[in-house]
C-alpha cells in the first residue's frame, strides 16, 4: 500500500493521475496539495471527496513547512510532483510566476522531502520523489531531426521551459548530492479530459461550440507529439513501480501532428458529431455546426508568438524497452473520446471560459 502526495492534483494532468491511481490502486492513500490558481479546479476532484482514501489540502508548494507536515502526518512514501505554471504565452508576458512556482516551488518540495525522508532518523520509510517535466526543456527540432532522447542537451527557449529545465536540474542534484530517491519523466503534449480551455485542443473544441475564432499561430505548421493523458498516467505508474532511481524517462505518444492538421481534424469530428446528434444544435445554437456550416470556417490565422518552437518529438525507446511502456490510445481514438467528453461535460468547462 502506497501513500502518495500529489502536488498540482487539481490541474489537468495531476487530476487525471489522481483519478487513474485511485481507480487502479483503490487501497492506496492519496493526498492532493494544490493552490487552486487559475488552472487548478476543485470541481475536477469533486467525485473523490467522499473517498476515505483521498484528502485534499489547499496550499502552496512554496510553503515548505506545510509540505513537511503532510509528509510526516500522512507518512507519505511517494511524492509525485505535477504542480507547475505551464502556459508558454503566460510565461512570456509574466515570467515571475513561473520562476516562483517551477523553480522555487520545486526546491521547496525537495527541501521538505530531504528533511523528512533523509534527515529524520525516526522515519525509515523507503521513498520516491517523482518529478513530472516536459519535452520543451530540450528546445526545438528541425523537420528532419531525430526525436529528443533522455541524453539530448537542454536548450529551453521560453521562460516556461527554462524554469522547468532548472527544476529538472535541481531534482537531479538532490539525488546526486543528498541521495534523495528521485525519478523524472519528460512528456510530450497531453490532451484529454479536464484540459484547461486555454490550451489548443480544448480551446478549439469550445470555441467551435461558442462560434468564436480558432486562432492559429503563424502558418500553423508547428509540429507536436500528442499523448492521451491516461497513457501519460500509465507511463508514470510504470516509472514509479519499475523505474530505476536517478533515471529520466521520456513519455510520448509517438504521434506527431501539425497544429493546423489538429485543428482541421477537430473541426471535421465536431461537424460529424452535430450531424449524428441533432440535440447538439439546440444545446449549442451559436455554433456554425448548428446551422449546417463547417466548423473550419472559424479558423483565423494570427501573428506567431515570440520564441515559438517549431517542432517537439520525444523518443520513447528507453521506457518501451526497459519498462514495457506502450500507449493504449491512437490519436484518432483519444481525440474522439476527448470530444465526446467535452460535449457531455459543459458544466465543467463553461465556468472556465473567459
Coordinates of C-alpha atoms in Angstrom, one line a residue:
X1 CA 0.0 0.0 0.0
X2 CA 1.4 3.3 -1.1
X3 CA 0.8 6.7 0.5
X4 CA 1.1 9.4 -2.2
X5 CA 1.3 13.2 -2.1
X6 CA 0.3 14.6 -5.4
X7 CA 1.2 18.2 -6.0
X8 CA -0.9 20.1 -8.5
X9 CA -3.5 17.4 -8.3
X10 CA -6.4 19.7 -9.2
X11 CA -4.7 20.6 -12.5
X12 CA -5.1 18.8 -15.8
X13 CA -2.6 16.0 -15.8
X14 CA -2.4 15.8 -12.0
X15 CA -6.2 15.3 -11.6
X16 CA -6.2 12.7 -14.3
X17 CA -3.4 10.9 -12.5
X18 CA -5.3 11.1 -9.2
X19 CA -8.5 9.6 -10.8
X20 CA -6.4 6.9 -12.5
X21 CA -4.4 6.0 -9.4
X22 CA -7.4 5.6 -7.1
X23 CA -9.2 3.6 -9.8
X24 CA -6.3 1.2 -10.3
X25 CA -5.0 1.2 -6.7
X26 CA -8.1 1.7 -4.6
X27 CA -6.4 0.7 -1.3
X28 CA -3.7 3.4 -1.6
X29 CA -3.8 6.7 0.2
X30 CA -3.8 9.8 -2.0
X31 CA -3.3 13.3 -0.6
X32 CA -3.5 16.2 -3.1
X33 CA -1.8 19.6 -2.4
X34 CA -2.9 22.3 -4.8
X35 CA -3.0 26.1 -4.5
X36 CA -6.1 26.3 -6.8
X37 CA -4.6 29.0 -9.1
X38 CA -6.4 29.7 -12.4
X39 CA -5.6 26.2 -13.8
X40 CA -6.5 24.3 -10.7
X41 CA -10.1 23.3 -10.4
X42 CA -11.5 21.7 -7.3
X43 CA -14.6 20.5 -9.3
X44 CA -12.3 18.1 -11.2
X45 CA -11.9 16.2 -7.9
X46 CA -15.5 16.5 -6.7
X47 CA -16.3 12.9 -7.2
X48 CA -13.5 11.8 -4.9
X49 CA -14.3 13.9 -1.9
X50 CA -16.2 11.1 -0.1
X51 CA -13.5 8.5 -0.7
X52 CA -11.9 7.7 2.7
X53 CA -8.5 7.2 1.0
X54 CA -8.5 10.7 -0.5
X55 CA -7.6 14.0 1.1
X56 CA -7.5 17.5 -0.5
X57 CA -5.3 20.2 1.0
X58 CA -5.3 23.7 -0.4
X59 CA -1.8 25.1 -0.1
X60 CA 1.2 26.3 -2.0
X61 CA 4.2 24.1 -2.7
X62 CA 6.4 27.0 -1.7
X63 CA 5.2 26.5 1.9
X64 CA 8.0 24.1 2.9
X65 CA 6.6 23.7 6.5
X66 CA 3.2 22.6 5.2
X67 CA 4.8 20.1 2.9
X68 CA 6.9 18.7 5.7
X69 CA 3.9 18.4 7.9
X70 CA 2.0 16.5 5.2
X71 CA 4.8 14.1 4.6
X72 CA 5.1 13.4 8.3
X73 CA 1.5 13.3 9.3
X74 CA 0.3 11.2 6.4
X75 CA 3.5 9.0 6.4
X76 CA 3.9 9.7 2.7
X77 CA 6.3 7.4 0.9
X78 CA 5.8 8.7 -2.7
X79 CA 5.6 12.3 -3.9
X80 CA 4.5 12.9 -7.5
X81 CA 5.2 16.5 -8.5
X82 CA 2.9 17.9 -11.1
X83 CA 2.4 21.4 -9.8
X84 CA 3.7 24.0 -12.3
X85 CA 2.9 27.1 -14.3
X86 CA 2.8 25.6 -17.8
X87 CA 1.4 28.0 -20.4
X88 CA 4.1 29.4 -22.7
X89 CA 2.2 32.6 -23.6
X90 CA 1.7 33.4 -19.9
X91 CA 5.4 32.9 -19.3
X92 CA 6.3 35.4 -21.9
X93 CA 4.1 38.1 -20.5
X94 CA 4.6 37.3 -16.8
X95 CA 7.7 35.1 -16.2
X96 CA 7.9 35.8 -12.4
X97 CA 5.2 33.3 -11.5
X98 CA 7.0 30.6 -13.5
X99 CA 10.2 31.2 -11.6
X100 CA 8.3 31.2 -8.3
X101 CA 6.3 28.0 -8.8
X102 CA 8.5 25.9 -11.1
X103 CA 11.9 26.6 -9.6
X104 CA 11.4 27.9 -6.0
X105 CA 8.4 25.6 -5.5
X106 CA 10.2 22.5 -6.7
X107 CA 13.2 23.4 -4.4
X108 CA 10.7 23.8 -1.5
X109 CA 9.4 20.3 -2.1
X110 CA 12.9 18.9 -2.3
X111 CA 13.9 20.5 0.9
X112 CA 10.9 19.1 2.7
X113 CA 11.5 15.6 1.3
X114 CA 15.1 15.7 2.3
X115 CA 14.2 16.9 5.9
X116 CA 11.6 14.2 6.4
X117 CA 13.0 11.2 4.4
X118 CA 16.7 11.7 4.8
X119 CA 17.5 13.8 7.8
X120 CA 14.9 12.4 10.2
X121 CA 16.2 9.0 11.7
X122 CA 12.7 8.2 13.1
X123 CA 11.4 7.9 9.5
X124 CA 13.0 4.8 7.9
X125 CA 10.4 4.5 5.1
X126 CA 11.6 3.8 1.6
X127 CA 10.6 6.8 -0.6
X128 CA 10.3 8.1 -4.1
X129 CA 10.2 11.7 -5.4
X130 CA 8.9 11.7 -9.0
X131 CA 9.2 14.9 -10.9
X132 CA 7.0 15.5 -14.0
X133 CA 8.6 17.6 -16.6
X134 CA 8.2 18.5 -20.3
X135 CA 9.8 17.9 -23.7
X136 CA 10.1 21.6 -24.1
X137 CA 13.3 21.7 -22.0
X138 CA 15.1 20.1 -25.0
X139 CA 14.4 23.1 -27.2
X140 CA 13.3 22.7 -30.8
X141 CA 13.8 20.3 -33.7
X142 CA 14.1 20.7 -37.4
X143 CA 11.8 18.6 -39.6
X144 CA 14.5 16.0 -40.3
X145 CA 16.0 15.8 -36.8
X146 CA 15.6 12.6 -34.8
X147 CA 13.3 12.8 -31.8
X148 CA 14.6 14.0 -28.4
X149 CA 16.2 11.3 -26.2
X150 CA 16.9 11.4 -22.5
X151 CA 20.5 12.3 -23.4
X152 CA 19.6 15.3 -25.5
X153 CA 21.2 18.5 -24.3
X154 CA 18.9 21.0 -22.7
X155 CA 18.2 24.1 -24.8
X156 CA 15.0 25.8 -23.4
X157 CA 13.6 28.7 -25.5
X158 CA 10.9 30.3 -23.3
X159 CA 10.7 31.4 -19.7
X160 CA 8.4 28.4 -19.1
X161 CA 10.8 25.8 -20.5
X162 CA 13.7 27.4 -18.8
X163 CA 12.0 27.2 -15.4
X164 CA 11.2 23.6 -16.0
X165 CA 14.8 22.9 -17.0
X166 CA 16.0 24.5 -13.8
X167 CA 13.6 22.3 -11.8
X168 CA 14.9 19.2 -13.5
X169 CA 18.4 20.0 -12.6
X170 CA 17.5 20.6 -9.0
X171 CA 15.9 17.2 -8.8
X172 CA 18.9 15.6 -10.3
X173 CA 21.2 17.5 -7.9
X174 CA 19.3 16.4 -4.8
X175 CA 19.7 12.8 -5.9
X176 CA 23.4 13.0 -6.6
X177 CA 24.2 15.3 -3.6
X178 CA 22.0 14.1 -0.9
X179 CA 20.8 10.6 -2.0
X180 CA 17.2 11.5 -2.5
X181 CA 15.4 8.7 -4.3
X182 CA 14.2 10.5 -7.4
X183 CA 12.9 9.8 -10.9
X184 CA 12.0 12.3 -13.7
X185 CA 9.7 12.0 -16.7
X186 CA 9.6 14.4 -19.6
X187 CA 6.3 14.2 -21.5
X188 CA 5.1 15.4 -24.8
X189 CA 1.9 17.4 -25.3
X190 CA -1.0 15.9 -23.4
X191 CA -4.7 16.0 -24.3
X192 CA -7.8 14.5 -22.8
X193 CA -10.4 15.0 -20.1
X194 CA -10.3 18.1 -17.7
X195 CA -7.9 20.0 -20.0
X196 CA -8.0 23.7 -19.2
X197 CA -9.7 25.6 -22.1
X198 CA -6.8 27.9 -22.9
X199 CA -4.8 25.0 -24.5
X200 CA -5.1 24.3 -28.2
X201 CA -7.4 21.3 -28.3
X202 CA -10.0 22.3 -25.7
X203 CA -9.8 25.9 -26.9
X204 CA -10.7 24.9 -30.4
X205 CA -13.4 22.5 -29.2
X206 CA -15.2 25.0 -27.0
X207 CA -14.7 27.9 -29.4
X208 CA -16.5 25.9 -32.1
X209 CA -19.4 25.5 -29.8
X210 CA -19.4 29.2 -29.0
X211 CA -18.9 30.5 -32.5
X212 CA -15.5 32.0 -31.7
X213 CA -12.4 32.2 -33.8
X214 CA -9.9 29.3 -33.9
X215 CA -6.6 31.2 -33.6
X216 CA -3.7 29.6 -35.5
X217 CA -0.2 31.0 -34.8
X218 CA 1.8 31.8 -37.9
X219 CA 1.4 29.2 -40.6
X220 CA 0.1 26.6 -38.2
X221 CA 2.7 24.1 -39.3
X222 CA 4.3 23.8 -35.8
X223 CA 4.6 20.1 -35.0
X224 CA 3.9 18.5 -31.7
X225 CA 3.8 14.9 -30.4
X226 CA 0.4 14.3 -28.8
X227 CA -0.1 12.0 -25.8
X228 CA -3.5 11.0 -24.4
X229 CA -3.4 11.9 -20.7
X230 CA -4.4 8.5 -19.4
X231 CA -1.4 7.0 -21.4
X232 CA 0.8 9.5 -19.6
X233 CA -0.6 8.3 -16.2
X234 CA 0.2 4.7 -17.2
X235 CA 3.7 5.8 -18.0
X236 CA 4.3 7.5 -14.7
X237 CA 2.8 4.4 -12.9
X238 CA 5.5 2.2 -14.7
X239 CA 8.2 4.6 -13.7
X240 CA 7.1 4.5 -10.0
X241 CA 6.8 0.7 -10.0
X242 CA 9.7 -0.3 -12.2
X243 CA 11.9 2.8 -12.9
X244 CA 15.5 3.0 -11.8
X245 CA 16.2 5.6 -9.2
X246 CA 18.1 8.6 -10.5
X247 CA 16.9 7.9 -14.1
X248 CA 14.9 10.1 -16.5
X249 CA 12.3 8.6 -18.9
X250 CA 10.6 10.3 -21.9
X251 CA 6.9 9.6 -22.1
X252 CA 5.4 10.3 -25.5
X253 CA 2.6 9.3 -27.9
X254 CA 4.9 8.7 -30.9
X255 CA 2.2 10.8 -32.7
X256 CA 3.4 13.9 -34.5
X257 CA 0.9 16.3 -35.9
X258 CA 1.0 19.8 -37.3
X259 CA -1.2 22.3 -35.4
X260 CA -3.3 23.2 -38.4
X261 CA -4.0 19.5 -39.1
X262 CA -5.1 19.0 -35.5
X263 CA -7.5 21.9 -35.8
X264 CA -8.9 20.7 -39.1
X265 CA -9.4 17.2 -37.6
X266 CA -11.2 18.6 -34.6
X267 CA -13.4 20.6 -37.0
X268 CA -14.3 17.6 -39.0
X269 CA -15.1 15.4 -35.9
X270 CA -17.3 18.1 -34.4
X271 CA -19.1 18.5 -37.7
X272 CA -19.7 14.8 -37.6
X273 CA -21.0 14.9 -34.0
X274 CA -23.5 17.6 -34.9
X275 CA -24.7 15.6 -37.9
X276 CA -25.1 12.5 -35.9
X277 CA -26.8 14.1 -32.8
X278 CA -29.4 16.7 -33.7
X279 CA -29.8 17.7 -30.0
X280 CA -26.4 19.4 -30.1
X281 CA -27.8 22.1 -32.3
X282 CA -30.3 23.0 -29.6
X283 CA -27.6 22.9 -26.9
X284 CA -25.1 25.0 -28.8
X285 CA -27.1 27.2 -31.1
X286 CA -24.3 29.7 -31.7
X287 CA -22.0 27.1 -33.3
X288 CA -21.8 27.2 -37.1
X289 CA -22.3 23.4 -36.9
X290 CA -25.8 24.1 -35.6
X291 CA -26.6 25.9 -38.9
X292 CA -25.0 23.2 -41.1
X293 CA -21.9 25.3 -41.7
X294 CA -18.4 23.8 -41.4
X295 CA -16.5 24.4 -38.1
X296 CA -13.4 25.2 -40.1
X297 CA -15.0 28.5 -41.2
X298 CA -13.9 29.8 -37.8
X299 CA -10.1 29.2 -38.4
X300 CA -8.3 32.5 -38.1
X301 CA -4.5 33.0 -38.6
X302 CA -2.8 35.3 -36.0
X303 CA 0.7 36.6 -35.6
X304 CA 3.1 33.9 -34.4
X305 CA 4.2 34.2 -30.7
X306 CA 7.7 35.0 -29.7
X307 CA 10.1 32.1 -29.3
X308 CA 7.7 29.6 -30.8
X309 CA 9.5 26.3 -31.1
X310 CA 8.9 24.7 -34.5
X311 CA 8.8 21.0 -33.6
X312 CA 8.9 18.8 -30.5
X313 CA 9.1 15.0 -30.5
X314 CA 10.3 12.6 -27.9
X315 CA 11.8 9.2 -28.5
X316 CA 10.3 6.6 -26.2
X317 CA 12.7 3.7 -26.8
X318 CA 14.0 3.7 -23.3
X319 CA 10.7 3.5 -21.4
X320 CA 9.4 1.0 -24.0
X321 CA 12.4 -1.3 -23.8
X322 CA 13.2 -1.0 -20.1
X323 CA 9.7 -0.7 -18.6
X324 CA 7.4 -2.1 -21.3
X325 CA 5.5 1.1 -21.9
X326 CA 3.1 1.4 -24.9
X327 CA 0.4 3.9 -25.4
X328 CA -3.1 2.4 -25.5
X329 CA -4.8 5.1 -27.4
X330 CA -4.2 6.2 -31.0
X331 CA -4.7 9.8 -31.7
X332 CA -7.9 9.0 -33.5
X333 CA -9.4 7.1 -30.6
X334 CA -8.1 9.5 -28.0
X335 CA -9.4 12.7 -29.7
X336 CA -12.8 11.1 -30.3
X337 CA -13.0 10.3 -26.6
X338 CA -11.9 13.8 -25.7
X339 CA -14.5 15.5 -28.0
X340 CA -17.3 13.3 -26.6
X341 CA -16.2 14.2 -23.0
X342 CA -16.3 17.9 -23.7
X343 CA -19.7 17.7 -25.3
X344 CA -21.0 15.8 -22.3
X345 CA -19.4 18.0 -19.6
X346 CA -20.2 21.6 -20.3
X347 CA -20.9 22.2 -16.6
X348 CA -17.2 21.5 -16.0
X349 CA -15.6 23.7 -18.7
X350 CA -18.2 26.5 -19.1
X351 CA -17.2 28.4 -15.9
X352 CA -13.5 28.3 -17.1
X353 CA -14.2 30.1 -20.3
X354 CA -13.4 33.8 -20.4

